[in-house]
mmCIF file with all atom_site columns, C-alpha atoms in Angstrom:
data_model
loop_
_atom_site.group_PDB
_atom_site.id
_atom_site.type_symbol
_atom_site.label_atom_id
_atom_site.label_alt_id
_atom_site.label_comp_id
_atom_site.label_asym_id
_atom_site.label_entity_id
_atom_site.label_seq_id
_atom_site.pdbx_PDB_ins_code
_atom_site.Cartn_x
_atom_site.Cartn_y
_atom_site.Cartn_z
_atom_site.occupancy
_atom_site.B_iso_or_equiv
_atom_site.pdbx_formal_charge
_atom_site.auth_seq_id
_atom_site.auth_comp_id
_atom_site.auth_asym_id
_atom_site.auth_atom_id
_atom_site.pdbx_PDB_model_num
ATOM 1   C CA . MET A 1 1   ? 0.000   0.000  0.000   1.00 0.00 ? 1   MET A CA 1
ATOM 2   C CA . PRO A 1 2   ? 2.916   2.482  0.190   1.00 0.00 ? 2   PRO A CA 1
ATOM 3   C CA . TRP A 1 3   ? 2.699   2.900  -3.585  1.00 0.00 ? 3   TRP A CA 1
ATOM 4   C CA . LEU A 1 4   ? -0.921  4.079  -3.209  1.00 0.00 ? 4   LEU A CA 1
ATOM 5   C CA . ALA A 1 5   ? 0.177   6.862  -0.865  1.00 0.00 ? 5   ALA A CA 1
ATOM 6   C CA . GLY A 1 6   ? 2.856   7.822  -3.396  1.00 0.00 ? 6   GLY A CA 1
ATOM 7   C CA . VAL A 1 7   ? 0.332   7.991  -6.241  1.00 0.00 ? 7   VAL A CA 1
ATOM 8   C CA . ALA A 1 8   ? -2.031  10.077 -4.096  1.00 0.00 ? 8   ALA A CA 1
ATOM 9   C CA . ALA A 1 9   ? 0.785   12.486 -3.226  1.00 0.00 ? 9   ALA A CA 1
ATOM 10  C CA . LEU A 1 10  ? 1.697   12.788 -6.910  1.00 0.00 ? 10  LEU A CA 1
ATOM 11  C CA . VAL A 1 11  ? -1.906  13.533 -7.925  1.00 0.00 ? 11  VAL A CA 1
ATOM 12  C CA . VAL A 1 12  ? -2.281  16.179 -5.203  1.00 0.00 ? 12  VAL A CA 1
ATOM 13  C CA . GLY A 1 13  ? 1.068   17.731 -6.155  1.00 0.00 ? 13  GLY A CA 1
ATOM 14  C CA . LEU A 1 14  ? 0.136   17.930 -9.832  1.00 0.00 ? 14  LEU A CA 1
ATOM 15  C CA . ALA A 1 15  ? -3.246  19.444 -9.021  1.00 0.00 ? 15  ALA A CA 1
ATOM 16  C CA . LEU A 1 16  ? -1.679  22.094 -6.813  1.00 0.00 ? 16  LEU A CA 1
ATOM 17  C CA . GLY A 1 17  ? 1.005   22.836 -9.361  1.00 0.00 ? 17  GLY A CA 1
ATOM 18  C CA . ARG A 1 18  ? -1.559  23.214 -12.131 1.00 0.00 ? 18  ARG A CA 1
ATOM 19  C CA . GLY A 1 19  ? -3.620  25.598 -10.015 1.00 0.00 ? 19  GLY A CA 1
ATOM 20  C CA . ILE A 1 20  ? -0.616  27.816 -9.326  1.00 0.00 ? 20  ILE A CA 1
ATOM 21  C CA . GLY A 1 21  ? 0.775   27.880 -12.862 1.00 0.00 ? 21  GLY A CA 1
ATOM 22  C CA . ASP A 1 22  ? -2.472  28.133 -14.826 1.00 0.00 ? 22  ASP A CA 1
ATOM 23  C CA . PRO A 1 23  ? -4.217  31.476 -14.232 1.00 0.00 ? 23  PRO A CA 1
ATOM 24  C CA . SER A 1 24  ? -7.971  31.760 -14.635 1.00 0.00 ? 24  SER A CA 1
ATOM 25  C CA . PRO A 1 25  ? -9.177  32.891 -18.055 1.00 0.00 ? 25  PRO A CA 1
ATOM 26  C CA . GLU A 1 26  ? -9.672  36.646 -18.300 1.00 0.00 ? 26  GLU A CA 1
ATOM 27  C CA . VAL A 1 27  ? -12.023 38.416 -20.711 1.00 0.00 ? 27  VAL A CA 1
ATOM 28  C CA . THR A 1 28  ? -10.017 41.353 -22.057 1.00 0.00 ? 28  THR A CA 1
ATOM 29  C CA . GLU A 1 29  ? -12.387 42.756 -24.692 1.00 0.00 ? 29  GLU A CA 1
ATOM 30  C CA . VAL A 1 30  ? -16.020 42.315 -25.699 1.00 0.00 ? 30  VAL A CA 1
ATOM 31  C CA . ALA A 1 31  ? -17.885 42.946 -28.966 1.00 0.00 ? 31  ALA A CA 1
ATOM 32  C CA . ARG A 1 32  ? -21.665 43.190 -29.080 1.00 0.00 ? 32  ARG A CA 1
ATOM 33  C CA . LEU A 1 33  ? -22.742 41.518 -32.303 1.00 0.00 ? 33  LEU A CA 1
ATOM 34  C CA . SER A 1 34  ? -25.651 42.995 -34.229 1.00 0.00 ? 34  SER A CA 1
ATOM 35  C CA . THR A 1 35  ? -27.035 43.052 -37.751 1.00 0.00 ? 35  THR A CA 1
ATOM 36  C CA . VAL A 1 36  ? -25.212 45.290 -40.212 1.00 0.00 ? 36  VAL A CA 1
ATOM 37  C CA . ASP A 1 37  ? -28.394 47.021 -41.356 1.00 0.00 ? 37  ASP A CA 1
ATOM 38  C CA . ASP A 1 38  ? -29.902 50.134 -39.789 1.00 0.00 ? 38  ASP A CA 1
ATOM 39  C CA . ALA A 1 39  ? -31.989 48.070 -37.331 1.00 0.00 ? 39  ALA A CA 1
ATOM 40  C CA . LYS A 1 40  ? -28.861 46.822 -35.481 1.00 0.00 ? 40  LYS A CA 1
ATOM 41  C CA . ASP A 1 41  ? -30.750 43.798 -34.069 1.00 0.00 ? 41  ASP A CA 1
ATOM 42  C CA . ALA A 1 42  ? -28.796 41.953 -31.351 1.00 0.00 ? 42  ALA A CA 1
ATOM 43  C CA . ARG A 1 43  ? -27.095 38.765 -32.575 1.00 0.00 ? 43  ARG A CA 1
ATOM 44  C CA . GLY A 1 44  ? -24.931 37.815 -29.564 1.00 0.00 ? 44  GLY A CA 1
ATOM 45  C CA . GLN A 1 45  ? -21.444 38.741 -28.482 1.00 0.00 ? 45  GLN A CA 1
ATOM 46  C CA . ALA A 1 46  ? -17.784 37.870 -28.915 1.00 0.00 ? 46  ALA A CA 1
ATOM 47  C CA . GLU A 1 47  ? -15.122 37.981 -26.214 1.00 0.00 ? 47  GLU A CA 1
ATOM 48  C CA . LEU A 1 48  ? -11.355 38.008 -26.375 1.00 0.00 ? 48  LEU A CA 1
ATOM 49  C CA . VAL A 1 49  ? -10.248 35.617 -23.624 1.00 0.00 ? 49  VAL A CA 1
ATOM 50  C CA . ARG A 1 50  ? -6.690  35.314 -22.315 1.00 0.00 ? 50  ARG A CA 1
ATOM 51  C CA . ALA A 1 51  ? -5.618  32.210 -20.380 1.00 0.00 ? 51  ALA A CA 1
ATOM 52  C CA . GLY A 1 52  ? -1.920  31.874 -19.670 1.00 0.00 ? 52  GLY A CA 1
ATOM 53  C CA . ASP A 1 53  ? -0.046  32.484 -22.930 1.00 0.00 ? 53  ASP A CA 1
ATOM 54  C CA . GLY A 1 54  ? -3.068  31.680 -25.125 1.00 0.00 ? 54  GLY A CA 1
ATOM 55  C CA . LEU A 1 55  ? -5.694  33.932 -26.660 1.00 0.00 ? 55  LEU A CA 1
ATOM 56  C CA . GLN A 1 56  ? -9.162  32.763 -27.703 1.00 0.00 ? 56  GLN A CA 1
ATOM 57  C CA . LEU A 1 57  ? -12.011 34.475 -29.495 1.00 0.00 ? 57  LEU A CA 1
ATOM 58  C CA . ARG A 1 58  ? -15.191 33.182 -27.846 1.00 0.00 ? 58  ARG A CA 1
ATOM 59  C CA . VAL A 1 59  ? -18.227 33.698 -30.082 1.00 0.00 ? 59  VAL A CA 1
ATOM 60  C CA . GLN A 1 60  ? -21.672 33.414 -28.497 1.00 0.00 ? 60  GLN A CA 1
ATOM 61  C CA . PRO A 1 61  ? -24.226 33.820 -31.292 1.00 0.00 ? 61  PRO A CA 1
ATOM 62  C CA . GLN A 1 62  ? -27.919 34.431 -30.770 1.00 0.00 ? 62  GLN A CA 1
ATOM 63  C CA . SER A 1 63  ? -30.900 34.439 -33.128 1.00 0.00 ? 63  SER A CA 1
ATOM 64  C CA . LEU A 1 64  ? -28.954 33.920 -36.332 1.00 0.00 ? 64  LEU A CA 1
ATOM 65  C CA . PRO A 1 65  ? -31.311 33.366 -39.252 1.00 0.00 ? 65  PRO A CA 1
ATOM 66  C CA . LYS A 1 66  ? -31.324 29.888 -40.770 1.00 0.00 ? 66  LYS A CA 1
ATOM 67  C CA . GLY A 1 67  ? -30.503 29.419 -44.426 1.00 0.00 ? 67  GLY A CA 1
ATOM 68  C CA . PRO A 1 68  ? -28.430 27.553 -46.989 1.00 0.00 ? 68  PRO A CA 1
ATOM 69  C CA . GLY A 1 69  ? -24.670 27.166 -46.706 1.00 0.00 ? 69  GLY A CA 1
ATOM 70  C CA . TYR A 1 70  ? -22.656 27.437 -43.505 1.00 0.00 ? 70  TYR A CA 1
ATOM 71  C CA . LEU A 1 71  ? -21.638 30.139 -41.029 1.00 0.00 ? 71  LEU A CA 1
ATOM 72  C CA . GLU A 1 72  ? -18.067 31.435 -40.869 1.00 0.00 ? 72  GLU A CA 1
ATOM 73  C CA . VAL A 1 73  ? -16.408 33.724 -38.326 1.00 0.00 ? 73  VAL A CA 1
ATOM 74  C CA . TRP A 1 74  ? -14.067 36.390 -39.658 1.00 0.00 ? 74  TRP A CA 1
ATOM 75  C CA . LEU A 1 75  ? -11.851 39.069 -38.140 1.00 0.00 ? 75  LEU A CA 1
ATOM 76  C CA . LEU A 1 76  ? -11.787 42.273 -40.167 1.00 0.00 ? 76  LEU A CA 1
ATOM 77  C CA . ASN A 1 77  ? -9.085  44.890 -39.913 1.00 0.00 ? 77  ASN A CA 1
ATOM 78  C CA . THR A 1 78  ? -10.251 48.292 -38.697 1.00 0.00 ? 78  THR A CA 1
ATOM 79  C CA . ASP A 1 79  ? -9.373  49.759 -42.117 1.00 0.00 ? 79  ASP A CA 1
ATOM 80  C CA . GLY A 1 80  ? -12.183 47.595 -43.559 1.00 0.00 ? 80  GLY A CA 1
ATOM 81  C CA . SER A 1 81  ? -10.092 46.287 -46.450 1.00 0.00 ? 81  SER A CA 1
ATOM 82  C CA . ARG A 1 82  ? -8.517  43.139 -44.953 1.00 0.00 ? 82  ARG A CA 1
ATOM 83  C CA . MET A 1 83  ? -10.031 40.086 -43.266 1.00 0.00 ? 83  MET A CA 1
ATOM 84  C CA . VAL A 1 84  ? -9.101  36.610 -42.099 1.00 0.00 ? 84  VAL A CA 1
ATOM 85  C CA . SER A 1 85  ? -11.272 33.605 -41.403 1.00 0.00 ? 85  SER A CA 1
ATOM 86  C CA . VAL A 1 86  ? -10.954 32.199 -37.891 1.00 0.00 ? 86  VAL A CA 1
ATOM 87  C CA . GLY A 1 87  ? -13.271 29.229 -38.392 1.00 0.00 ? 87  GLY A CA 1
ATOM 88  C CA . VAL A 1 88  ? -16.694 27.767 -39.014 1.00 0.00 ? 88  VAL A CA 1
ATOM 89  C CA . LEU A 1 89  ? -19.536 28.377 -36.557 1.00 0.00 ? 89  LEU A CA 1
ATOM 90  C CA . ASP A 1 90  ? -21.688 25.387 -35.643 1.00 0.00 ? 90  ASP A CA 1
ATOM 91  C CA . GLY A 1 91  ? -25.182 26.813 -35.189 1.00 0.00 ? 91  GLY A CA 1
ATOM 92  C CA . ASP A 1 92  ? -26.114 28.836 -32.131 1.00 0.00 ? 92  ASP A CA 1
ATOM 93  C CA . SER A 1 93  ? -23.749 27.228 -29.629 1.00 0.00 ? 93  SER A CA 1
ATOM 94  C CA . PRO A 1 94  ? -20.795 29.209 -28.210 1.00 0.00 ? 94  PRO A CA 1
ATOM 95  C CA . GLN A 1 95  ? -17.439 28.367 -29.738 1.00 0.00 ? 95  GLN A CA 1
ATOM 96  C CA . ASP A 1 96  ? -13.800 29.292 -29.093 1.00 0.00 ? 96  ASP A CA 1
ATOM 97  C CA . TYR A 1 97  ? -11.267 30.067 -31.825 1.00 0.00 ? 97  TYR A CA 1
ATOM 98  C CA . THR A 1 98  ? -7.529  30.446 -31.302 1.00 0.00 ? 98  THR A CA 1
ATOM 99  C CA . VAL A 1 99  ? -6.187  33.839 -32.391 1.00 0.00 ? 99  VAL A CA 1
ATOM 100 C CA . THR A 1 100 ? -2.825  35.517 -31.926 1.00 0.00 ? 100 THR A CA 1
ATOM 101 C CA . GLN A 1 101 ? -1.960  38.735 -30.154 1.00 0.00 ? 101 GLN A CA 1
ATOM 102 C CA . ASP A 1 102 ? -0.178  39.861 -33.325 1.00 0.00 ? 102 ASP A CA 1
ATOM 103 C CA . LEU A 1 103 ? -3.448  39.618 -35.261 1.00 0.00 ? 103 LEU A CA 1
ATOM 104 C CA . ILE A 1 104 ? -5.223  41.790 -32.681 1.00 0.00 ? 104 ILE A CA 1
ATOM 105 C CA . ASP A 1 105 ? -2.293  44.252 -32.571 1.00 0.00 ? 105 ASP A CA 1
ATOM 106 C CA . GLU A 1 106 ? -2.482  44.578 -36.373 1.00 0.00 ? 106 GLU A CA 1
ATOM 107 C CA . GLY A 1 107 ? -6.051  45.881 -36.006 1.00 0.00 ? 107 GLY A CA 1
ATOM 108 C CA . TYR A 1 108 ? -8.104  42.750 -36.673 1.00 0.00 ? 108 TYR A CA 1
ATOM 109 C CA . THR A 1 109 ? -10.723 43.627 -34.063 1.00 0.00 ? 109 THR A CA 1
ATOM 110 C CA . VAL A 1 110 ? -14.000 43.601 -36.005 1.00 0.00 ? 110 VAL A CA 1
ATOM 111 C CA . VAL A 1 111 ? -15.818 40.273 -35.573 1.00 0.00 ? 111 VAL A CA 1
ATOM 112 C CA . ASP A 1 112 ? -18.064 39.219 -38.463 1.00 0.00 ? 112 ASP A CA 1
ATOM 113 C CA . ILE A 1 113 ? -20.340 36.203 -38.826 1.00 0.00 ? 113 ILE A CA 1
ATOM 114 C CA . SER A 1 114 ? -21.312 35.539 -42.420 1.00 0.00 ? 114 SER A CA 1
ATOM 115 C CA . ARG A 1 115 ? -23.257 32.991 -44.398 1.00 0.00 ? 115 ARG A CA 1
ATOM 116 C CA . GLU A 1 116 ? -21.023 31.225 -46.891 1.00 0.00 ? 116 GLU A CA 1
ATOM 117 C CA . ALA A 1 117 ? -22.027 29.046 -49.817 1.00 0.00 ? 117 ALA A CA 1
ATOM 118 C CA . PHE A 1 118 ? -20.576 25.614 -50.511 1.00 0.00 ? 118 PHE A CA 1
ATOM 119 C CA . ASP A 1 119 ? -18.866 26.935 -53.652 1.00 0.00 ? 119 ASP A CA 1
ATOM 120 C CA . ASP A 1 120 ? -15.085 26.362 -53.311 1.00 0.00 ? 120 ASP A CA 1
ATOM 121 C CA . LYS A 1 121 ? -14.537 30.145 -53.052 1.00 0.00 ? 121 LYS A CA 1
ATOM 122 C CA . PRO A 1 122 ? -12.532 30.957 -49.907 1.00 0.00 ? 122 PRO A CA 1
ATOM 123 C CA . GLU A 1 123 ? -13.210 34.705 -49.942 1.00 0.00 ? 123 GLU A CA 1
ATOM 124 C CA . HIS A 1 124 ? -15.897 36.383 -47.831 1.00 0.00 ? 124 HIS A CA 1
ATOM 125 C CA . SER A 1 125 ? -19.360 36.071 -49.341 1.00 0.00 ? 125 SER A CA 1
ATOM 126 C CA . GLY A 1 126 ? -20.494 39.568 -48.422 1.00 0.00 ? 126 GLY A CA 1
ATOM 127 C CA . ASP A 1 127 ? -23.532 38.072 -46.618 1.00 0.00 ? 127 ASP A CA 1
ATOM 128 C CA . SER A 1 128 ? -22.794 39.322 -43.089 1.00 0.00 ? 128 SER A CA 1
ATOM 129 C CA . LEU A 1 129 ? -25.368 38.281 -40.502 1.00 0.00 ? 129 LEU A CA 1
ATOM 130 C CA . ALA A 1 130 ? -23.716 39.928 -37.485 1.00 0.00 ? 130 ALA A CA 1
ATOM 131 C CA . ARG A 1 131 ? -20.817 42.237 -36.756 1.00 0.00 ? 131 ARG A CA 1
ATOM 132 C CA . GLY A 1 132 ? -19.232 44.009 -33.807 1.00 0.00 ? 132 GLY A CA 1
ATOM 133 C CA . THR A 1 133 ? -15.949 45.594 -32.739 1.00 0.00 ? 133 THR A CA 1
ATOM 134 C CA . LEU A 1 134 ? -13.901 44.251 -29.841 1.00 0.00 ? 134 LEU A CA 1
ATOM 135 C CA . GLY A 1 135 ? -13.512 46.845 -27.106 1.00 0.00 ? 135 GLY A CA 1
ATOM 136 C CA . ALA A 1 136 ? -16.296 49.040 -28.483 1.00 0.00 ? 136 ALA A CA 1
#
């Protein structure tokens, strides 16, 4: 039975070590997502979440209209002329996407959810369902 005490001590030590070295996630910026038309209907929110050395974009959609194709999350640069895809959104459930601090520092702070067609064209469709700016 001495080995059991050793295993228990190891488990407790690892748990304590993980708690000390792994800080709690911190929301650093928030974007309220709304339609891009004049109505500005609420469509959820996006949060920039920092945990340790990592950075996540947490997208929490709400009331997105159903339709053909799939939903894609983009980050647009504040100049409005550049954008990068961060991933596909699976319905109305919250999802996390890994982003880099460099991307945010370069001005990619506008979160866009768009409807994309299954057409082998990787560029943005122009069919934005929701948009918001981190920190605004």
